[in-house]
Every structure is written in structure tokens, then in C-alpha cells.
Tab-separated table of C-alpha atoms in Angstrom:
chain	number	residue	atom	x	y	z
K	1	MET	CA	0.000	0.000	0.000
K	2	SER	CA	1.935	2.986	1.167
K	3	GLU	CA	5.409	3.571	2.378
K	4	VAL	CA	7.296	5.241	5.149
K	5	GLU	CA	8.855	8.385	3.821
K	6	ASN	CA	10.219	11.806	4.523
K	7	GLU	CA	8.332	14.933	3.604
K	8	SER	CA	9.684	18.487	3.639
K	9	THR	CA	7.239	21.342	3.177
K	10	SER	CA	6.940	24.912	4.313
K	11	ALA	CA	3.138	24.838	4.462
K	12	PRO	CA	0.903	23.016	6.903
K	13	GLU	CA	-0.844	21.226	4.031
K	14	THR	CA	1.363	18.180	3.637
K	15	ALA	CA	1.213	15.616	0.891
K	16	ALA	CA	-1.192	12.859	1.851
K	17	ALA	CA	-1.338	9.222	1.099
K	18	PHE	CA	-4.075	7.747	-0.911
K	19	MET	CA	-7.281	5.852	-0.518
K	20	GLU	CA	-8.860	2.708	0.658
K	21	ALA	CA	-5.642	1.488	-0.608
K	22	LEU	CA	-4.407	4.320	1.613
K	23	ASN	CA	-1.090	4.970	-0.027
K	24	ALA	CA	1.483	7.603	0.742
K	25	THR	CA	4.612	8.187	-1.231
K	26	ASP	CA	7.080	10.820	-2.134
K	27	SER	CA	10.176	11.262	-4.209
K	28	ASN	CA	13.610	10.607	-2.777
K	29	GLY	CA	13.577	14.057	-1.282
K	30	THR	CA	15.511	15.857	-4.037
K	31	ASP	CA	12.511	17.891	-5.216
K	32	ALA	CA	11.599	18.894	-1.707
K	33	LEU	CA	15.147	19.942	-0.920
K	34	ASN	CA	15.352	22.032	-4.077
K	35	ALA	CA	12.006	23.691	-3.332
K	36	THR	CA	12.948	24.906	0.120
K	37	ALA	CA	16.013	25.588	2.172
K	38	LYS	CA	17.776	22.332	2.855
K	39	PHE	CA	16.861	20.784	6.154
K	40	VAL	CA	19.073	18.185	7.747
K	41	ALA	CA	17.300	16.380	10.559
K	42	THR	CA	19.314	15.752	13.694
K	43	PRO	CA	19.811	12.121	14.766
K	44	GLU	CA	17.647	12.829	17.807
K	45	GLY	CA	14.867	14.353	15.676
K	46	THR	CA	14.968	11.467	13.204
K	47	ALA	CA	14.898	8.851	15.954
K	48	LEU	CA	12.009	10.618	17.691
K	49	ALA	CA	9.994	10.858	14.457
K	50	TYR	CA	10.511	7.245	13.378
K	51	GLY	CA	10.007	5.902	16.890
K	52	SER	CA	6.762	7.852	17.221
K	53	LEU	CA	5.502	6.572	13.866
K	54	VAL	CA	6.192	2.970	14.873
K	55	LEU	CA	4.432	3.480	18.211
K	56	MET	CA	1.442	5.159	16.548
K	57	ALA	CA	1.219	2.280	14.061
K	58	LEU	CA	1.212	-0.340	16.820
K	59	VAL	CA	-1.518	1.285	18.913
K	60	PRO	CA	-4.441	0.866	16.447
K	61	ILE	CA	-3.302	-2.647	15.487
K	62	PHE	CA	-3.123	-3.824	19.112
K	63	PHE	CA	-6.331	-2.250	20.367
K	64	GLY	CA	-8.180	-2.721	17.077
K	65	ALA	CA	-7.376	-6.448	17.171
K	66	LEU	CA	-8.639	-6.719	20.758
K	67	ARG	CA	-11.830	-4.880	19.886
K	68	SER	CA	-12.306	-7.061	16.795
K	69	VAL	CA	-12.735	-10.114	19.035
K	70	ALA	CA	-15.675	-8.512	20.833
K	71	CYS	CA	-16.958	-7.098	17.546
K	72	SER	CA	-17.131	-10.561	15.979
K	73	LYS	CA	-19.416	-11.690	18.816
K	74	SER	CA	-21.593	-8.576	18.839
K	75	LYS	CA	-25.332	-8.833	18.208
K	76	ASN	CA	-25.619	-5.072	17.635
K	77	THR	CA	-26.115	-4.493	13.916
K	78	SER	CA	-24.309	-1.136	14.081
K	79	ASP	CA	-21.166	-2.896	15.360
K	80	MET	CA	-21.244	-5.882	13.006
K	81	PRO	CA	-18.005	-6.244	11.050
K	82	GLU	CA	-17.662	-6.177	7.289
K	83	THR	CA	-16.424	-9.568	6.109
K	84	ILE	CA	-13.854	-9.774	3.309
K	85	THR	CA	-14.097	-12.969	1.241
K	86	SER	CA	-11.516	-14.426	-1.123
K	87	ARG	CA	-13.323	-12.895	-4.094
K	88	ASP	CA	-13.244	-9.463	-2.449
K	89	ALA	CA	-9.548	-9.902	-1.674
K	90	ALA	CA	-8.717	-10.864	-5.261
K	91	ARG	CA	-10.590	-7.872	-6.687
K	92	PHE	CA	-9.313	-5.305	-4.200
K	93	PRO	CA	-5.902	-4.565	-5.830
K	94	ILE	CA	-7.647	-4.071	-9.182
K	95	ILE	CA	-10.256	-1.729	-7.700
K	96	ALA	CA	-7.543	0.134	-5.798
K	97	SER	CA	-5.482	0.534	-8.977
K	98	CYS	CA	-8.478	1.887	-10.918
K	99	THR	CA	-9.296	4.309	-8.107
K	100	LEU	CA	-5.691	5.470	-7.880
K	101	PHE	CA	-5.412	6.043	-11.625
K	102	GLY	CA	-8.828	7.723	-11.672
K	103	LEU	CA	-7.673	10.194	-9.019
K	104	TYR	CA	-4.515	10.775	-11.038
K	105	LEU	CA	-6.600	11.741	-14.074
K	106	PHE	CA	-8.883	13.929	-11.945
K	107	PHE	CA	-5.941	15.889	-10.607
K	108	LYS	CA	-4.603	16.287	-14.134
K	109	VAL	CA	-7.901	17.552	-15.579
K	110	PHE	CA	-9.632	19.429	-12.754
K	111	SER	CA	-8.524	22.046	-10.268
K	112	GLN	CA	-6.656	20.553	-7.336
K	113	ALA	CA	-8.164	23.151	-4.988
K	114	TYR	CA	-11.777	22.135	-5.736
K	115	ILE	CA	-11.046	18.417	-5.489
K	116	ASN	CA	-9.311	18.828	-2.147
K	117	LEU	CA	-12.188	20.991	-0.894
K	118	LEU	CA	-14.612	18.148	-1.583
K	119	LEU	CA	-12.207	15.655	-0.017
K	120	SER	CA	-11.858	17.835	3.091
K	121	VAL	CA	-15.634	17.894	3.622
K	122	TYR	CA	-15.912	14.152	2.965
K	123	PHE	CA	-13.115	13.200	5.364
K	124	PHE	CA	-14.357	15.698	7.934
K	125	VAL	CA	-17.606	13.735	8.197
K	126	LEU	CA	-15.859	10.350	8.150
K	127	GLY	CA	-13.235	11.504	10.644
K	128	VAL	CA	-15.774	12.827	13.136
K	129	LEU	CA	-17.761	9.576	13.015
K	130	ALA	CA	-14.629	7.396	13.250
K	131	LEU	CA	-13.165	9.336	16.168
K	132	SER	CA	-16.510	9.340	17.959
K	133	HIS	CA	-16.798	5.564	17.568
K	134	THR	CA	-13.227	5.160	18.848
K	135	ILE	CA	-13.514	7.192	22.031
K	136	SER	CA	-17.092	6.230	22.951
K	137	PRO	CA	-16.134	3.039	24.860
K	138	LEU	CA	-13.442	4.982	26.749
K	139	LEU	CA	-15.892	7.688	27.781
K	140	SER	CA	-18.407	5.087	28.970
K	141	ARG	CA	-15.797	3.691	31.367
K	142	VAL	CA	-14.722	7.104	32.665
K	143	ILE	CA	-18.154	8.607	33.345
K	144	PRO	CA	-19.626	7.406	36.672
K	145	SER	CA	-22.736	5.254	36.466
K	146	SER	CA	-24.548	7.811	38.622
K	147	VAL	CA	-24.516	10.284	35.707
K	148	PRO	CA	-27.749	9.949	33.657
K	149	ASN	CA	-27.212	8.415	30.231
K	150	LYS	CA	-30.389	8.770	28.196
K	151	GLN	CA	-31.094	6.498	25.242
K	152	TYR	CA	-32.186	7.788	21.817
K	153	GLN	CA	-33.228	6.209	18.560
K	154	LEU	CA	-33.027	7.644	15.056
K	155	LEU	CA	-35.579	5.881	12.865
K	156	PHE	CA	-36.433	6.534	9.212
K	157	THR	CA	-39.041	4.395	7.500
K	158	GLN	CA	-40.506	4.191	4.036
K	159	GLY	CA	-44.113	3.298	3.204
K	160	THR	CA	-47.022	2.567	5.522
K	161	GLY	CA	-48.733	-0.428	7.056
K	162	GLU	CA	-47.438	-3.804	5.887
K	163	ASN	CA	-45.287	-2.116	3.253
K	164	LYS	CA	-43.311	-0.105	5.821
K	165	GLU	CA	-39.535	-0.552	5.498
K	166	GLU	CA	-36.789	0.633	7.817
K	167	ILE	CA	-34.268	2.835	6.040
K	168	ILE	CA	-32.285	3.929	9.099
K	169	ASN	CA	-32.574	2.532	12.614
K	170	TYR	CA	-29.744	3.871	14.780
K	171	GLU	CA	-29.665	3.750	18.566
K	172	PHE	CA	-27.389	6.043	20.573
K	173	ASP	CA	-27.102	7.647	23.994
K	174	THR	CA	-25.886	10.793	25.716
K	175	ASN	CA	-22.300	9.527	25.819
K	176	ASN	CA	-22.353	9.114	22.043
K	177	LEU	CA	-23.528	12.705	21.635
K	178	VAL	CA	-20.700	13.984	23.867
K	179	CYS	CA	-18.161	11.997	21.830
K	180	LEU	CA	-19.649	13.331	18.605
K	181	LEU	CA	-19.351	16.908	19.863
K	182	ALA	CA	-15.724	16.428	20.954
K	183	SER	CA	-14.881	14.809	17.622
K	184	GLY	CA	-16.553	17.705	15.821
K	185	VAL	CA	-14.212	20.131	17.584
K	186	VAL	CA	-11.217	18.119	16.337
K	187	GLY	CA	-12.747	18.103	12.867
K	188	VAL	CA	-13.107	21.889	12.795
K	189	TRP	CA	-9.522	22.211	14.015
K	190	TYR	CA	-8.345	19.991	11.176
K	191	ILE	CA	-10.385	21.811	8.520
K	192	LEU	CA	-9.154	25.254	9.608
K	193	LYS	CA	-5.523	24.517	10.455
K	194	LYS	CA	-4.668	21.150	8.888
K	195	HIS	CA	-2.537	20.663	12.002
K	196	TRP	CA	-0.548	17.441	12.172
K	197	ILE	CA	-1.918	16.502	15.598
K	198	ALA	CA	-5.515	16.756	14.361
K	199	ASN	CA	-4.472	14.783	11.286
K	200	ASN	CA	-3.050	12.033	13.498
K	201	LEU	CA	-6.145	11.878	15.715
K	202	PHE	CA	-8.302	11.225	12.670
K	203	GLY	CA	-5.703	8.881	11.170
K	204	LEU	CA	-5.497	6.770	14.320
K	205	ALA	CA	-9.295	6.607	14.489
K	206	PHE	CA	-9.514	5.463	10.851
K	207	ALA	CA	-6.850	2.806	11.420
K	208	LEU	CA	-8.348	1.454	14.646
K	209	ASN	CA	-11.850	1.273	13.161
K	210	GLY	CA	-10.482	-0.427	10.068
K	211	VAL	CA	-8.717	-3.142	12.059
K	212	GLU	CA	-11.762	-3.595	14.294
K	213	LEU	CA	-14.517	-3.667	11.684
K	214	LEU	CA	-12.873	-5.190	8.585
K	215	HIS	CA	-12.676	-8.960	9.073
K	216	LEU	CA	-10.991	-11.512	6.850
K	217	ASN	CA	-13.051	-14.701	6.784
K	218	ASN	CA	-10.016	-17.005	6.798
K	219	VAL	CA	-6.225	-17.090	6.574
K	220	SER	CA	-6.233	-17.980	2.869
K	221	THR	CA	-8.217	-14.830	2.115
K	222	GLY	CA	-5.666	-12.833	4.091
K	223	CYS	CA	-2.818	-14.307	2.043
K	224	ILE	CA	-4.632	-13.456	-1.190
K	225	LEU	CA	-5.240	-9.871	-0.072
K	226	LEU	CA	-1.715	-9.295	1.211
K	227	GLY	CA	-0.163	-10.963	-1.837
K	228	GLY	CA	-2.181	-8.867	-4.269
K	229	LEU	CA	-1.399	-5.614	-2.490
K	230	PHE	CA	2.250	-6.640	-2.251
K	231	VAL	CA	2.407	-6.573	-6.069
K	232	TYR	CA	0.178	-3.480	-6.255
K	233	ASP	CA	2.412	-1.490	-3.917
K	234	ILE	CA	5.642	-2.348	-5.712
K	235	PHE	CA	4.226	-1.610	-9.167
K	236	TRP	CA	2.707	1.788	-8.375
K	237	VAL	CA	5.698	2.962	-6.326
K	238	PHE	CA	8.568	1.797	-8.522
K	239	GLY	CA	6.864	1.349	-11.910
K	240	THR	CA	5.121	4.713	-12.443
K	241	ASN	CA	4.873	8.247	-11.088
K	242	VAL	CA	1.086	7.952	-10.597
K	243	MET	CA	1.192	7.335	-6.863
K	244	VAL	CA	3.745	10.097	-6.325
K	245	THR	CA	1.568	12.588	-8.204
K	246	VAL	CA	-1.593	11.624	-6.343
K	247	ALA	CA	0.158	11.649	-2.987
K	248	LYS	CA	1.516	15.153	-3.549
K	249	SER	CA	-1.917	16.420	-4.583
K	250	PHE	CA	-4.164	14.471	-2.225
K	251	GLU	CA	-4.965	16.183	1.083
K	252	ALA	CA	-6.723	13.990	3.636
K	253	PRO	CA	-6.037	12.553	7.101
K	254	ILE	CA	-5.197	9.087	5.800
K	255	LYS	CA	-1.620	9.012	6.932
K	256	LEU	CA	0.252	9.425	10.186
K	257	VAL	CA	2.912	12.120	10.337
K	258	PHE	CA	5.476	13.199	12.873
K	259	PRO	CA	7.870	16.158	12.550
K	260	GLN	CA	11.594	15.538	12.461
K	261	ASP	CA	12.200	19.141	13.497
K	262	LEU	CA	9.935	19.007	16.557
K	263	LEU	CA	12.869	19.603	18.906
K	264	GLU	CA	13.839	22.748	17.005
K	265	LYS	CA	10.439	24.227	16.093
K	266	GLY	CA	8.010	22.682	18.553
K	267	LEU	CA	4.399	22.179	17.459
K	268	ASP	CA	4.942	24.470	14.446
K	269	ALA	CA	7.382	21.981	12.902
K	270	SER	CA	6.959	21.329	9.174
K	271	ASN	CA	9.425	18.602	8.140
K	272	PHE	CA	7.517	15.362	8.473
K	273	ALA	CA	8.164	11.660	8.385
K	274	MET	CA	5.048	9.902	7.116
K	275	LEU	CA	3.365	6.504	7.216
K	276	GLY	CA	0.292	5.714	5.115
K	277	LEU	CA	-2.647	4.099	6.874
K	278	GLY	CA	-2.636	1.224	4.402
K	279	ASP	CA	0.578	0.000	5.999
K	280	ILE	CA	-1.316	-0.230	9.278
K	281	VAL	CA	-4.808	-1.398	8.335
K	282	ILE	CA	-3.939	-4.103	5.786
K	283	PRO	CA	-1.436	-6.007	7.944
K	284	GLY	CA	-3.579	-5.098	10.976
K	285	ILE	CA	-6.683	-6.957	9.808
K	286	PHE	CA	-4.534	-10.038	9.186
K	287	ILE	CA	-3.004	-9.797	12.666
K	288	ALA	CA	-6.493	-9.348	14.142
K	289	LEU	CA	-7.644	-12.507	12.323
K	290	LEU	CA	-4.787	-14.450	13.910
K	291	LEU	CA	-5.814	-13.165	17.344
K	292	ARG	CA	-9.342	-14.456	16.754
K	293	PHE	CA	-7.809	-17.758	15.633
K	294	ASP	CA	-5.876	-17.885	18.908
K	295	VAL	CA	-9.123	-17.316	20.800
K	296	SER	CA	-10.868	-20.092	18.844
K	297	LEU	CA	-8.160	-22.580	19.890
K	298	LYS	CA	-9.163	-22.046	23.545
K	299	LYS	CA	-5.620	-22.744	24.725
K	300	ASN	CA	-5.293	-19.561	26.766
K	301	SER	CA	-2.373	-18.427	24.613
K	302	ARG	CA	-1.889	-15.772	21.955
K	303	THR	CA	0.970	-17.386	20.043
K	304	TYR	CA	-0.045	-16.409	16.510
K	305	PHE	CA	-1.070	-12.902	17.461
K	306	CYS	CA	2.222	-12.287	19.257
K	307	SER	CA	4.305	-13.747	16.422
K	308	SER	CA	2.535	-11.665	13.763
K	309	PHE	CA	2.652	-8.539	15.935
K	310	LEU	CA	6.408	-8.950	16.429
K	311	ALA	CA	6.732	-9.650	12.698
K	312	TYR	CA	5.006	-6.338	11.955
K	313	ILE	CA	7.455	-4.487	14.203
K	314	PHE	CA	10.358	-6.209	12.430
K	315	GLY	CA	8.985	-5.452	8.952
K	316	LEU	CA	8.266	-1.807	9.705
K	317	GLY	CA	11.671	-1.378	11.311
K	318	LEU	CA	13.303	-2.916	8.238
K	319	THR	CA	11.348	-0.532	5.999
K	320	ILE	CA	12.596	2.476	7.945
K	321	PHE	CA	16.167	1.155	7.920
K	322	VAL	CA	16.190	0.629	4.140
K	323	MET	CA	14.545	3.991	3.489
K	324	HIS	CA	16.986	5.804	5.758
K	325	THR	CA	19.966	3.992	4.246
K	326	PHE	CA	19.093	4.555	0.582
K	327	LYS	CA	17.316	7.919	1.061
K	328	HIS	CA	14.378	6.753	-1.028
K	329	ALA	CA	10.697	6.168	-0.197
K	330	GLN	CA	9.893	2.489	0.220
K	331	PRO	CA	6.701	0.461	-0.324
K	332	ALA	CA	6.318	-0.817	3.217
K	333	LEU	CA	4.249	-3.831	2.181
K	334	LEU	CA	7.347	-5.108	0.372
K	335	TYR	CA	8.739	-5.855	3.825
K	336	LEU	CA	5.575	-6.194	5.922
K	337	VAL	CA	3.812	-8.878	3.865
K	338	PRO	CA	6.600	-11.504	3.949
K	339	ALA	CA	7.147	-10.843	7.658
K	340	CYS	CA	3.497	-10.876	8.770
K	341	VAL	CA	2.654	-13.995	6.740
K	342	GLY	CA	5.967	-15.819	7.101
K	343	PHE	CA	6.425	-15.618	10.876
K	344	PRO	CA	3.012	-17.145	11.826
K	345	VAL	CA	3.355	-19.847	9.131
K	346	VAL	CA	6.741	-20.880	10.535
K	347	VAL	CA	5.244	-20.978	14.047
K	348	ALA	CA	2.310	-23.085	12.794
K	349	LEU	CA	4.692	-25.510	11.077
K	350	PHE	CA	6.724	-25.806	14.251
K	351	LYS	CA	3.602	-26.484	16.350
K	352	GLY	CA	2.017	-28.784	13.760
K	353	GLU	CA	-1.064	-26.546	13.411
K	354	LEU	CA	-0.620	-25.276	9.853
K	355	THR	CA	-3.564	-27.244	8.470
K	356	GLU	CA	-5.759	-26.175	11.350
K	357	MET	CA	-4.801	-22.531	10.823
K	358	PHE	CA	-5.730	-22.571	7.138
K	359	ARG	CA	-8.966	-24.452	7.827
K	360	TYR	CA	-10.085	-21.883	10.378
K	361	GLU	CA	-13.241	-20.144	9.217
K	362	GLU	CA	-14.334	-16.909	10.860
K	363	SER	CA	-17.571	-17.046	12.850
K	364	ILE	CA	-19.587	-13.869	13.290
K	365	GLY	CA	-21.942	-13.482	16.232
K	366	ASP	CA	-24.702	-16.040	16.164
K	367	GLU	CA	-25.012	-16.032	12.412
K	368	GLY	CA	-22.815	-19.105	12.005
K	369	LEU	CA	-19.526	-19.255	10.203
K	370	ALA	CA	-18.600	-16.728	7.567
K	371	LYS	CA	-18.633	-18.446	4.217
K	372	ASP	CA	-16.192	-17.952	1.412
K	373	ASP	CA	-17.691	-17.411	-2.026
K	374	SER	CA	-16.088	-20.589	-3.302
K	375	SER	CA	-16.858	-22.925	-0.389
K	376	GLU	CA	-19.840	-24.805	0.990
K	377	PRO	CA	-21.477	-23.587	4.217
K	378	LEU	CA	-19.768	-24.941	7.290
K	379	LYS	CA	-21.399	-26.022	10.529
K	380	LYS	CA	-20.368	-24.737	13.911
K	381	ASP	CA	-18.280	-27.025	16.065
K	382	GLN	CA	-20.354	-28.613	18.742
């Protein structure tokens, strides 16, 4: 998907990564250095930026995976996960490529300012909802039970009598409204200032919700998805300038950034290291699947989750090392996919559970087991 990279700008509007595919890329830094006064990050500033990016990437994966376990058992329709089948996984790189190239053509034909204005409004709405959904469980634990928490229901129907259909049926409470208001304040801050902290709040919320609510139905589907995006990432980063062009033009909170000159300039820093959300969400949903597989084994261990989580840290660290060594943006999935798939497979081979791991089929709530498009319905284990 996207890569870890350096970004040097003198304006608060930084180049963003793209899409559902969520890609972020940049040139090797030559253009940026020629455009502005050369900035040489201190070793301390570089270490702080990269360390912060790694930490910010791990937070939504860890907590999103934990929340995905409860989400898979939820009976609340508003919290039901979206299941990705093998057919979806096979088509995703193609859809992502078409979307990426379509955005490239849009930016070539239409005014960048108008496109980014529409994107800002769109991601403002999405960001407020995502952040509200993220912090709502935290607020529920903090607020004392003695504080009244009224329940509300938003219901839209169509037709009358026996022909009446529910269009929208959403239940919420006072805590949800407070979270929505707080998230709206962050959204206004982002729209007006495009500040990197506001960007990261929305980015973390997007990533955590993605890991929590996007579920792979089995390990094979995860391998198909990661394999396809492995090729996608390499092609669009090294094969063309499409992703670079889109990333430089696309302004949206779908990347995490951290300034390398924070120690020198404080919160007004403008030289950013960047990580696209695709490098978090795509491996994250695979890691979350392995956690749910651990839970299904009922062995009171989290072997596959821990191995894949450590593999992600290794792969991301290797990405940063290669990028820093060669001074060139890297497609992080080039390193993350082999690590996140390879480590758990080796562990499964060692434990003699490889067949069991690939036969695992995701169950969702009380609806039975999620079914792949190409397989027969499976029965629950008794």
C-alpha cells in the first residue's frame, strides 16, 4: 500500500497518502530539498519521528485487534463487522489501482483546490464519526454510572402499514452525543488549520476502526489480499509516477505524520516523516484474524497474534532502515507482507497446526460461520 517516507514542506498542508488502498509516497527528497532551504534532521529528531511513527502504528493494530474479538461476537447491527471474502480480496488490488489512476486523471484535468475541498468535507464527516466511535467506549468507562445516560433512537421508515420498510434505525445515547461533539471540535480544528496533531487523531481513528470492523473470513483470504497488495504497492511505487503525483496532490487525514524538526520548532514543525494508513490497516486486519484464531483454539495463549505482531514491528523497522539507508521512499508492504505472513506460518509448522490454521473459518456473532464465495457452508463445532 503505502510507504514510510520523509516529507519536507513549508506549508501546513502536507502531501497525503491515498485511498482505501491508503497509499502515501514521495520522491527521494531531491525535489523537496530544491524547493525549500535544505533541512538536515538531527539524529535525535529522526529517531524521535521514526520511533513515534512505529508506536502510533502499533496502537491501532493492538487495540483494534482486541476490539475485533468482541466485535465478531456482537449482536448489535451497528457494530457488526464487514467480512472480506476471497473474491473481495482478489478484486481489491484491481479496484484500488483503478481508483488510484482515476484520481490521477482527476488531478490532471480538474482544479486541485476544488477536489481537495470536496475531499476535506468528505473526510471531515468520516473523521468525526470514526473518532466518535473510537472514544465512545473509553468515555463510557470514565463517566460514573450515577450520571444519567439517556437512550435515543433515530428511525427513518418508508411506506405505511405492511409495506413499511426501515431505512435507518440507529440507537445512541448521551455519551455518544458527547463523543460526537468532541470529535466535531477536532474536525473543525483539522479543517481550519490542517494541524498534524488533528491529522493524526483522525488517522489513528480510521486505522483502529479499520482493524476492528474489517474482518478476513479465513487465513487464505488474508494471504490473497496481502499478496495482491504486495504486487500493487511495488508496481505503483517503482513502476510509475502515478502514486507520487496523487500523494503530492491528495490532502486527507489518511496518513500518520510526525515532525523531524519538533525539537527545534516545537508544534509548528513542518518537516515530516510519514506513514500511510494502508501500511497499518492491511497487515492489521490479518493480525487481528490471527488473534481471533488464537481465541478459537481455547488454549489460553496468543501465540499467533504475538508472532505476527512482532513480525510487523520487524517489517516496519526494516522498511525504515532501508529507506533511511538509501534515502528513497519504500513500499512498506514489500517488507511487511513476507514478515506478517511468514512468521506465523513458521510458528504453525513448528507447532504442527498449519492445516488447522488454514482451515479456520471466521464465525460472526450467532449467524454461524462466515462463508467464502467458493466454499460450501460450514457447521459450527459442537
